[in-house]
Amino acid sequence: MKIGITCYPSVGGSGILATELGKELAKRGHEVHFISYERPFRLPTDTPRLHFHPVVINDYDLFKYPDYTLPLSVKMAEVSREHRLDVLHVHYAVPHATAAILARGMLPSERQPRVVTTLHGTDTTLLGRDPGYGPAIHHALTHSDAVTTVSEFLKAETQKVLGFEGHIDVIHNFFVPGEPKRSREEVRRELNLRDETVIFHSSNLRPLKRIDLLLEIVARIRSREPFKLLILAGGNFTPFVGQVRRLGLESRVIVREKVSDIEDYLQIADLGLFTSETESFCLSILEAMFFGCPSVARCVGGIPEVVADKITGRLVASSEADELARVAETLINDSAARRAMGEAARIRAHELFSCEVIVPCYEELYRRVGAM
Ligand code: GMT
């Protein structure tokens, strides 16, 4: 098939997922065309059947705010027409789904691709509640040929928040673990680690990730074993430096910003710690699972669909730092329990969230909408 994919190209779960999906589809013989304002950062340049079409945005003085939706829709229509796309698959509804619906309307009916919209999280839970966006999102979903969410939780939220009554397919996220570029020893040396257990956190550091709570928890952990917190930051860590100092965590916290070879660090992660207010899925937990790393996380959103409590990690209902610290502490002190959970996490990741399991669900969906 010929598939157009639009996503946010920068560091962020929805863009990462869309990029991996495009790569896997190309490997399976499909022709894939990415359409976005920048090349997605994990998209290779030299892969057969994988193409990138940049959207050029002119900054006109007459506009107070530059517009992206219209140039995106024009590019989507152009790529659809020239490459005879069967499907336009958009990741994150705003503004991608609206642009896809517009693009489809610009084409004669025999050239119109099917539109598949995948909701990832805040496109429903945050923007869906905003009266300035909600009706436009609802309109785009209603006019999509298929709508998917990355968890059952997000499906229920989409029905509740947007009042969307159409069919929704739940297709969970997947991850394809790459080979680390360096050995464990080299990475531990880079981080100046001796025998410390590595608590791992990776996120874009936005307020809902609750980095303040993460640091508070780490300050309260009283473990027998030495440990460090490694943060892979997809955003600027500077606003948290003051809190690190106040809590006396300067020697405890290691930060690496905008890391592309995440596998190097995932392979040394012993225990994930995730403090988000909400997550439709939490791809970072899944990435850690593939490397045998169990996680302690708040029991929110779609996280219980990813983490099996007491089997592949621990889910904590409370948002109290003391409570979360106590649970993390237990696992830092008990390396045998941690390793057993890590192994169970690795198996669960492969069984439920591998590309072999998930990518065929999208291919099946494309075939279904193609036959409509
Ligand atoms: O919705 C967002 O906040 C952005 C989005 C992203 O692009 O990072 O994150 C969402 O999509 C990820 C991939 O499906 C999920 O793993 C995240 O849980 C989800 N974020 C939230 O629900 C807050």
Short mmCIF file of C-alpha atoms and ligand atoms in Angstrom, two decimals:
data_model
loop_
_atom_site.label_atom_id
_atom_site.label_comp_id
_atom_site.label_asym_id
_atom_site.label_seq_id
_atom_site.Cartn_x
_atom_site.Cartn_y
_atom_site.Cartn_z
CA MET A 1 0.00 0.00 0.00
CA LYS A 2 0.97 3.67 -0.25
CA ILE A 3 0.70 5.37 3.10
CA GLY A 4 1.15 9.01 4.09
CA ILE A 5 2.08 9.65 7.72
CA THR A 6 1.89 12.99 9.48
CA CYS A 7 3.21 13.47 13.02
CA TYR A 8 5.11 15.90 15.20
CA PRO A 9 8.76 15.44 14.22
CA SER A 10 10.43 16.45 17.48
CA VAL A 11 11.05 14.42 20.63
CA GLY A 12 7.67 13.14 21.84
CA GLY A 13 5.90 9.80 22.12
CA SER A 14 3.42 10.28 19.28
CA GLY A 15 6.13 11.27 16.79
CA ILE A 16 8.39 8.44 17.90
CA LEU A 17 5.60 5.90 17.53
CA ALA A 18 4.61 7.24 14.09
CA THR A 19 8.23 7.13 12.91
CA GLU A 20 8.71 3.55 14.09
CA LEU A 21 5.44 2.57 12.41
CA GLY A 22 6.56 4.13 9.12
CA LYS A 23 9.92 2.33 9.29
CA GLU A 24 8.25 -1.02 9.99
CA LEU A 25 5.68 -0.53 7.20
CA ALA A 26 8.46 0.25 4.73
CA LYS A 27 10.32 -2.91 5.83
CA ARG A 28 7.15 -4.86 5.09
CA GLY A 29 7.08 -3.56 1.51
CA HIS A 30 4.71 -0.58 1.81
CA GLU A 31 5.62 2.81 0.36
CA VAL A 32 5.59 5.38 3.16
CA HIS A 33 5.53 9.16 2.78
CA PHE A 34 6.13 11.33 5.86
CA ILE A 35 4.67 14.83 5.63
CA SER A 36 5.66 17.31 8.33
CA TYR A 37 7.44 20.63 8.92
CA GLU A 38 10.69 18.82 9.77
CA ARG A 39 12.16 15.41 9.22
CA PRO A 40 11.15 13.26 12.24
CA PHE A 41 14.31 12.98 14.33
CA ARG A 42 14.42 9.18 14.32
CA LEU A 43 13.65 8.84 10.59
CA PRO A 44 16.64 7.41 8.66
CA THR A 45 17.61 9.11 5.40
CA ASP A 46 18.64 6.12 3.32
CA THR A 47 15.86 3.56 3.65
CA PRO A 48 14.08 2.14 0.61
CA ARG A 49 10.38 3.04 0.32
CA LEU A 50 10.66 5.70 3.05
CA HIS A 51 10.19 9.30 1.87
CA PHE A 52 9.95 12.68 3.54
CA HIS A 53 8.05 15.72 2.22
CA PRO A 54 8.65 18.97 4.14
CA VAL A 55 5.85 21.45 4.60
CA VAL A 56 7.11 24.96 3.90
CA ILE A 57 5.52 27.70 5.96
CA ASN A 58 5.85 31.29 4.84
CA ASP A 59 5.79 33.86 7.61
CA TYR A 60 3.48 36.61 6.35
CA ASP A 61 3.54 39.95 8.19
CA LEU A 62 -0.23 40.23 7.87
CA PHE A 63 -0.74 37.26 10.22
CA LYS A 64 -0.17 37.70 13.94
CA TYR A 65 0.13 33.89 14.28
CA PRO A 66 1.69 31.80 11.50
CA ASP A 67 -0.66 29.16 10.11
CA TYR A 68 0.48 25.55 9.67
CA THR A 69 -2.80 23.75 9.02
CA LEU A 70 -3.41 25.09 5.51
CA PRO A 71 0.09 24.55 4.06
CA LEU A 72 0.05 21.10 5.66
CA SER A 73 -3.27 20.23 4.05
CA VAL A 74 -2.07 21.48 0.65
CA LYS A 75 1.09 19.36 0.94
CA MET A 76 -0.98 16.34 2.01
CA ALA A 77 -3.20 16.78 -1.06
CA GLU A 78 -0.16 17.23 -3.33
CA VAL A 79 1.62 14.11 -2.02
CA SER A 80 -1.64 12.11 -2.15
CA ARG A 81 -2.20 13.13 -5.77
CA GLU A 82 1.38 12.61 -6.98
CA HIS A 83 1.99 9.34 -5.18
CA ARG A 84 -1.56 8.01 -5.29
CA LEU A 85 -1.73 7.44 -1.54
CA ASP A 86 -4.20 4.87 -0.29
CA VAL A 87 -4.16 6.11 3.29
CA LEU A 88 -3.25 9.29 5.15
CA HIS A 89 -2.49 8.25 8.71
CA VAL A 90 -2.25 11.20 11.10
CA HIS A 91 -0.82 10.98 14.60
CA TYR A 92 -2.12 13.47 17.16
CA ALA A 93 -5.38 15.06 16.05
CA VAL A 94 -4.44 18.73 16.29
CA PRO A 95 -4.06 20.04 13.65
CA HIS A 96 -3.18 16.94 11.64
CA ALA A 97 -6.64 15.33 11.43
CA THR A 98 -8.27 18.59 10.37
CA ALA A 99 -5.58 19.13 7.72
CA ALA A 100 -6.12 15.58 6.40
CA ILE A 101 -9.88 16.08 6.08
CA LEU A 102 -9.26 19.35 4.22
CA ALA A 103 -6.67 17.68 1.97
CA ARG A 104 -9.04 14.86 1.09
CA GLY A 105 -11.70 17.41 0.10
CA MET A 106 -9.23 19.08 -2.32
CA LEU A 107 -8.95 15.91 -4.38
CA PRO A 108 -11.29 14.31 -6.91
CA SER A 109 -13.12 11.36 -5.36
CA GLU A 110 -11.11 8.70 -7.21
CA ARG A 111 -7.85 10.14 -5.81
CA GLN A 112 -9.00 10.60 -2.21
CA PRO A 113 -6.98 8.64 0.34
CA ARG A 114 -8.65 7.12 3.39
CA VAL A 115 -7.98 9.13 6.56
CA VAL A 116 -6.91 7.28 9.71
CA THR A 117 -6.56 9.36 12.88
CA THR A 118 -4.62 8.06 15.87
CA LEU A 119 -5.24 9.90 19.11
CA HIS A 120 -2.27 9.86 21.46
CA GLY A 121 -3.22 11.64 24.65
CA THR A 122 -3.53 15.36 25.25
CA ASP A 123 -5.23 15.75 21.87
CA THR A 124 -8.20 14.31 23.75
CA THR A 125 -7.53 14.85 27.44
CA LEU A 126 -6.38 18.49 27.22
CA LEU A 127 -7.31 20.00 23.84
CA GLY A 128 -10.53 17.98 23.66
CA ARG A 129 -11.73 19.90 26.73
CA ASP A 130 -10.82 23.28 25.25
CA PRO A 131 -13.88 24.92 23.66
CA GLY A 132 -11.53 26.46 21.09
CA TYR A 133 -10.47 23.00 19.88
CA GLY A 134 -13.02 20.39 20.99
CA PRO A 135 -15.60 20.91 18.18
CA ALA A 136 -12.86 20.91 15.50
CA ILE A 137 -11.41 17.66 16.90
CA HIS A 138 -14.88 16.09 17.03
CA HIS A 139 -15.49 17.17 13.42
CA ALA A 140 -12.18 15.68 12.25
CA LEU A 141 -12.82 12.38 14.06
CA THR A 142 -16.34 12.13 12.64
CA HIS A 143 -14.98 12.63 9.12
CA SER A 144 -12.03 10.24 9.53
CA ASP A 145 -12.43 6.81 7.95
CA ALA A 146 -11.03 5.23 11.11
CA VAL A 147 -10.07 6.45 14.56
CA THR A 148 -7.63 4.67 16.85
CA THR A 149 -6.44 5.29 20.38
CA VAL A 150 -3.29 3.95 22.01
CA SER A 151 -5.14 2.59 25.06
CA GLU A 152 -8.57 1.57 26.32
CA PHE A 153 -8.29 4.46 28.76
CA LEU A 154 -7.92 6.97 25.91
CA LYS A 155 -10.83 5.41 24.04
CA ALA A 156 -13.08 5.91 27.08
CA GLU A 157 -11.80 9.48 27.56
CA THR A 158 -12.44 10.30 23.89
CA GLN A 159 -16.01 9.07 24.19
CA LYS A 160 -16.51 10.99 27.44
CA VAL A 161 -14.62 14.25 26.80
CA LEU A 162 -15.52 14.72 23.13
CA GLY A 163 -18.83 12.88 23.16
CA PHE A 164 -17.54 10.94 20.16
CA GLU A 165 -19.88 8.08 19.34
CA GLY A 166 -18.14 6.63 16.29
CA HIS A 167 -16.15 3.41 16.26
CA ILE A 168 -12.71 3.51 17.89
CA ASP A 169 -10.07 0.79 17.48
CA VAL A 170 -7.63 0.47 20.35
CA ILE A 171 -4.16 -0.31 19.02
CA HIS A 172 -1.55 -0.17 21.75
CA ASN A 173 1.85 1.36 21.19
CA PHE A 174 4.89 -0.70 20.32
CA PHE A 175 8.65 -0.28 20.47
CA VAL A 176 11.51 -1.72 18.44
CA PRO A 177 14.58 -1.85 20.67
CA GLY A 178 17.75 -1.06 18.74
CA GLU A 179 21.20 -2.38 19.57
CA PRO A 180 23.12 -0.22 22.05
CA LYS A 181 26.08 1.51 20.40
CA ARG A 182 28.29 1.24 23.49
CA SER A 183 28.80 -1.46 26.12
CA ARG A 184 27.21 -1.25 29.57
CA GLU A 185 30.66 -0.66 31.06
CA GLU A 186 31.36 2.27 28.74
CA VAL A 187 28.05 3.92 29.55
CA ARG A 188 28.43 3.39 33.31
CA ARG A 189 31.94 4.86 33.04
CA GLU A 190 30.60 7.91 31.18
CA LEU A 191 28.14 8.44 34.04
CA ASN A 192 30.81 7.92 36.71
CA LEU A 193 28.89 5.02 38.19
CA ARG A 194 30.52 2.47 40.47
CA ASP A 195 28.10 0.01 42.09
CA GLU A 196 25.04 2.29 42.26
CA THR A 197 21.59 1.07 41.26
CA VAL A 198 20.27 3.24 38.41
CA ILE A 199 16.80 4.71 38.82
CA PHE A 200 15.68 5.77 35.39
CA HIS A 201 13.30 8.46 34.17
CA SER A 202 12.73 9.62 30.62
CA SER A 203 10.23 12.25 29.50
CA ASN A 204 9.78 15.63 27.87
CA LEU A 205 9.66 17.23 31.38
CA ARG A 206 6.37 19.01 30.75
CA PRO A 207 4.47 19.97 33.94
CA LEU A 208 2.20 16.92 33.79
CA LYS A 209 5.29 14.68 34.09
CA ARG A 210 5.70 16.06 37.65
CA ILE A 211 9.48 16.28 37.72
CA ASP A 212 9.08 18.18 41.01
CA LEU A 213 7.49 15.06 42.51
CA LEU A 214 10.14 12.80 40.96
CA LEU A 215 12.92 14.80 42.67
CA GLU A 216 10.98 14.94 45.93
CA ILE A 217 10.61 11.15 45.91
CA VAL A 218 14.30 10.63 45.24
CA ALA A 219 15.16 12.95 48.14
CA ARG A 220 13.01 10.81 50.44
CA ILE A 221 14.29 7.39 49.47
CA ARG A 222 16.22 5.88 52.37
CA SER A 223 17.78 2.83 50.82
CA ARG A 224 20.55 0.58 52.13
CA GLU A 225 21.94 0.39 48.61
CA PRO A 226 23.67 3.27 46.81
CA PHE A 227 21.66 4.63 43.88
CA LYS A 228 21.54 7.42 41.31
CA LEU A 229 18.69 8.96 39.33
CA LEU A 230 19.33 9.13 35.59
CA ILE A 231 17.00 11.48 33.73
CA LEU A 232 16.85 11.38 29.93
CA ALA A 233 15.33 14.78 29.28
CA GLY A 234 13.46 15.50 26.08
CA GLY A 235 13.19 19.11 27.26
CA ASN A 236 15.17 21.75 29.10
CA PHE A 237 16.16 20.65 32.64
CA THR A 238 17.34 24.11 33.77
CA PRO A 239 14.06 25.03 35.56
CA PHE A 240 14.63 22.08 37.94
CA VAL A 241 18.24 22.82 38.85
CA GLY A 242 17.14 24.99 41.80
CA GLN A 243 15.06 22.16 43.27
CA VAL A 244 17.94 19.70 42.82
CA ARG A 245 20.14 22.07 44.84
CA ARG A 246 17.50 22.74 47.51
CA LEU A 247 17.03 19.03 48.04
CA GLY A 248 20.79 18.40 48.13
CA LEU A 249 20.59 16.03 45.16
CA GLU A 250 23.50 17.43 43.12
CA SER A 251 25.51 14.20 43.36
CA ARG A 252 22.45 11.96 43.10
CA VAL A 253 20.94 13.19 39.82
CA ILE A 254 22.44 12.72 36.36
CA VAL A 255 20.75 14.44 33.42
CA ARG A 256 21.25 13.83 29.73
CA GLU A 257 19.28 16.07 27.37
CA LYS A 258 17.91 15.15 23.92
CA VAL A 259 19.60 11.75 23.75
CA SER A 260 19.18 9.91 20.45
CA ASP A 261 20.93 6.63 21.37
CA ILE A 262 18.51 5.85 24.18
CA GLU A 263 19.35 2.14 24.07
CA ASP A 264 22.81 2.91 25.48
CA TYR A 265 21.16 4.21 28.64
CA LEU A 266 18.17 1.87 28.72
CA GLN A 267 20.53 -1.11 29.01
CA ILE A 268 21.88 0.18 32.34
CA ALA A 269 18.47 1.13 33.81
CA ASP A 270 17.61 -0.90 36.92
CA LEU A 271 14.30 0.65 37.95
CA GLY A 272 12.04 3.12 36.14
CA LEU A 273 10.31 5.87 38.12
CA PHE A 274 7.38 7.69 36.50
CA THR A 275 5.36 10.38 38.21
CA SER A 276 3.00 11.74 35.53
CA GLU A 277 -0.39 13.14 36.52
CA THR A 278 -1.78 11.23 33.56
CA GLU A 279 -0.54 9.22 30.60
CA SER A 280 -2.61 7.63 27.89
CA PHE A 281 0.08 4.93 27.61
CA CYS A 282 3.63 6.04 28.58
CA LEU A 283 5.96 4.85 25.86
CA SER A 284 8.96 5.47 28.14
CA ILE A 285 7.83 2.70 30.49
CA LEU A 286 7.54 0.34 27.52
CA GLU A 287 11.00 1.26 26.24
CA ALA A 288 12.43 0.38 29.66
CA MET A 289 10.47 -2.90 29.75
CA PHE A 290 12.15 -4.07 26.54
CA PHE A 291 15.46 -3.77 28.40
CA GLY A 292 14.26 -5.80 31.38
CA CYS A 293 13.69 -2.75 33.54
CA PRO A 294 10.60 -2.76 35.79
CA SER A 295 8.96 0.53 36.77
CA VAL A 296 7.30 2.18 39.70
CA ALA A 297 4.57 4.47 38.37
CA ARG A 298 1.44 6.23 39.47
CA CYS A 299 -1.70 4.24 38.74
CA VAL A 300 -3.15 6.74 36.28
CA GLY A 301 -4.60 6.78 32.75
CA GLY A 302 -3.51 3.92 30.50
CA ILE A 303 -0.45 2.99 32.58
CA PRO A 304 -2.22 -0.06 34.12
CA GLU A 305 -2.57 -1.43 30.56
CA VAL A 306 1.23 -1.32 30.26
CA VAL A 307 2.43 -2.23 33.76
CA ALA A 308 1.07 -5.36 35.45
CA ASP A 309 1.14 -4.44 39.14
CA LYS A 310 3.44 -6.59 41.31
CA ILE A 311 4.45 -8.59 38.21
CA THR A 312 6.27 -6.18 35.88
CA GLY A 313 6.52 -3.26 38.28
CA ARG A 314 4.53 -1.40 40.90
CA LEU A 315 1.52 0.86 40.43
CA VAL A 316 0.93 3.36 43.21
CA ALA A 317 -2.50 4.93 43.68
CA SER A 318 -1.16 7.73 45.85
CA SER A 319 0.58 10.87 44.61
CA GLU A 320 2.32 11.29 47.99
CA ALA A 321 6.10 11.45 47.70
CA ASP A 322 6.54 9.37 50.89
CA GLU A 323 4.35 6.56 49.61
CA LEU A 324 6.08 6.46 46.21
CA ALA A 325 9.51 6.65 47.86
CA ARG A 326 8.67 3.69 50.11
CA VAL A 327 7.70 1.52 47.13
CA ALA A 328 10.80 2.51 45.13
CA GLU A 329 13.00 1.92 48.20
CA THR A 330 11.72 -1.65 48.57
CA LEU A 331 12.71 -2.46 45.01
CA ILE A 332 16.09 -0.72 45.25
CA ASN A 333 16.88 -2.88 48.30
CA ASP A 334 15.64 -6.13 46.75
CA SER A 335 17.63 -6.77 43.59
CA ALA A 336 16.22 -10.32 43.20
CA ALA A 337 12.61 -9.08 43.14
CA ARG A 338 13.61 -6.27 40.82
CA ARG A 339 15.29 -8.64 38.38
CA ALA A 340 12.32 -11.03 38.40
CA MET A 341 9.97 -8.13 37.64
CA GLY A 342 12.35 -6.89 34.95
CA GLU A 343 12.31 -10.28 33.24
CA ALA A 344 8.50 -10.39 33.44
CA ALA A 345 8.43 -6.86 31.99
CA ARG A 346 10.64 -7.92 29.08
CA ILE A 347 8.38 -10.91 28.33
CA ARG A 348 5.20 -8.80 28.57
CA ALA A 349 6.70 -6.17 26.25
CA HIS A 350 7.53 -8.80 23.62
CA GLU A 351 4.22 -10.62 23.95
CA LEU A 352 1.89 -7.61 23.88
CA PHE A 353 3.75 -4.57 22.54
CA SER A 354 6.22 -5.75 19.89
CA CYS A 355 6.13 -4.60 16.26
CA GLU A 356 5.29 -8.19 15.24
CA VAL A 357 2.07 -7.95 17.26
CA ILE A 358 1.06 -4.32 16.68
CA VAL A 359 2.06 -3.39 13.10
CA PRO A 360 -0.24 -6.06 11.55
CA CYS A 361 -3.15 -4.43 13.44
CA TYR A 362 -2.50 -1.19 11.53
CA GLU A 363 -2.07 -3.06 8.23
CA GLU A 364 -5.39 -4.81 8.85
CA LEU A 365 -7.02 -1.45 9.60
CA TYR A 366 -5.65 0.07 6.37
CA ARG A 367 -7.05 -2.88 4.41
CA ARG A 368 -10.40 -2.47 6.16
CA VAL A 369 -10.72 1.24 5.36
CA GLY A 370 -9.41 0.60 1.84
CA ALA A 371 -12.29 -1.77 1.22
CA MET A 372 -14.88 0.78 2.40
O1 GMT B 1 -0.39 13.76 24.35
C1 GMT B 1 0.71 14.19 24.63
O2 GMT B 1 1.03 14.72 25.68
C2 GMT B 1 1.78 14.14 23.61
C3 GMT B 1 2.11 12.77 23.24
C4 GMT B 1 3.45 12.87 22.64
O3 GMT B 1 3.52 13.21 21.46
O4 GMT B 1 4.42 12.67 23.39
O5 GMT B 1 2.14 11.85 24.34
C5 GMT B 1 1.12 10.91 24.36
O6 GMT B 1 1.43 9.93 23.40
C6 GMT B 1 2.40 8.96 23.74
C7 GMT B 1 2.55 7.99 22.56
O7 GMT B 1 1.32 7.39 22.26
C8 GMT B 1 1.97 8.23 25.01
O8 GMT B 1 2.95 7.26 25.37
C9 GMT B 1 1.83 9.26 26.14
O9 GMT B 1 1.36 8.60 27.29
C10 GMT B 1 0.88 10.35 25.74
N1 GMT B 1 0.90 11.44 26.73
C11 GMT B 1 -0.13 11.69 27.55
O10 GMT B 1 -1.17 11.06 27.53
C12 GMT B 1 0.07 12.78 28.51
#
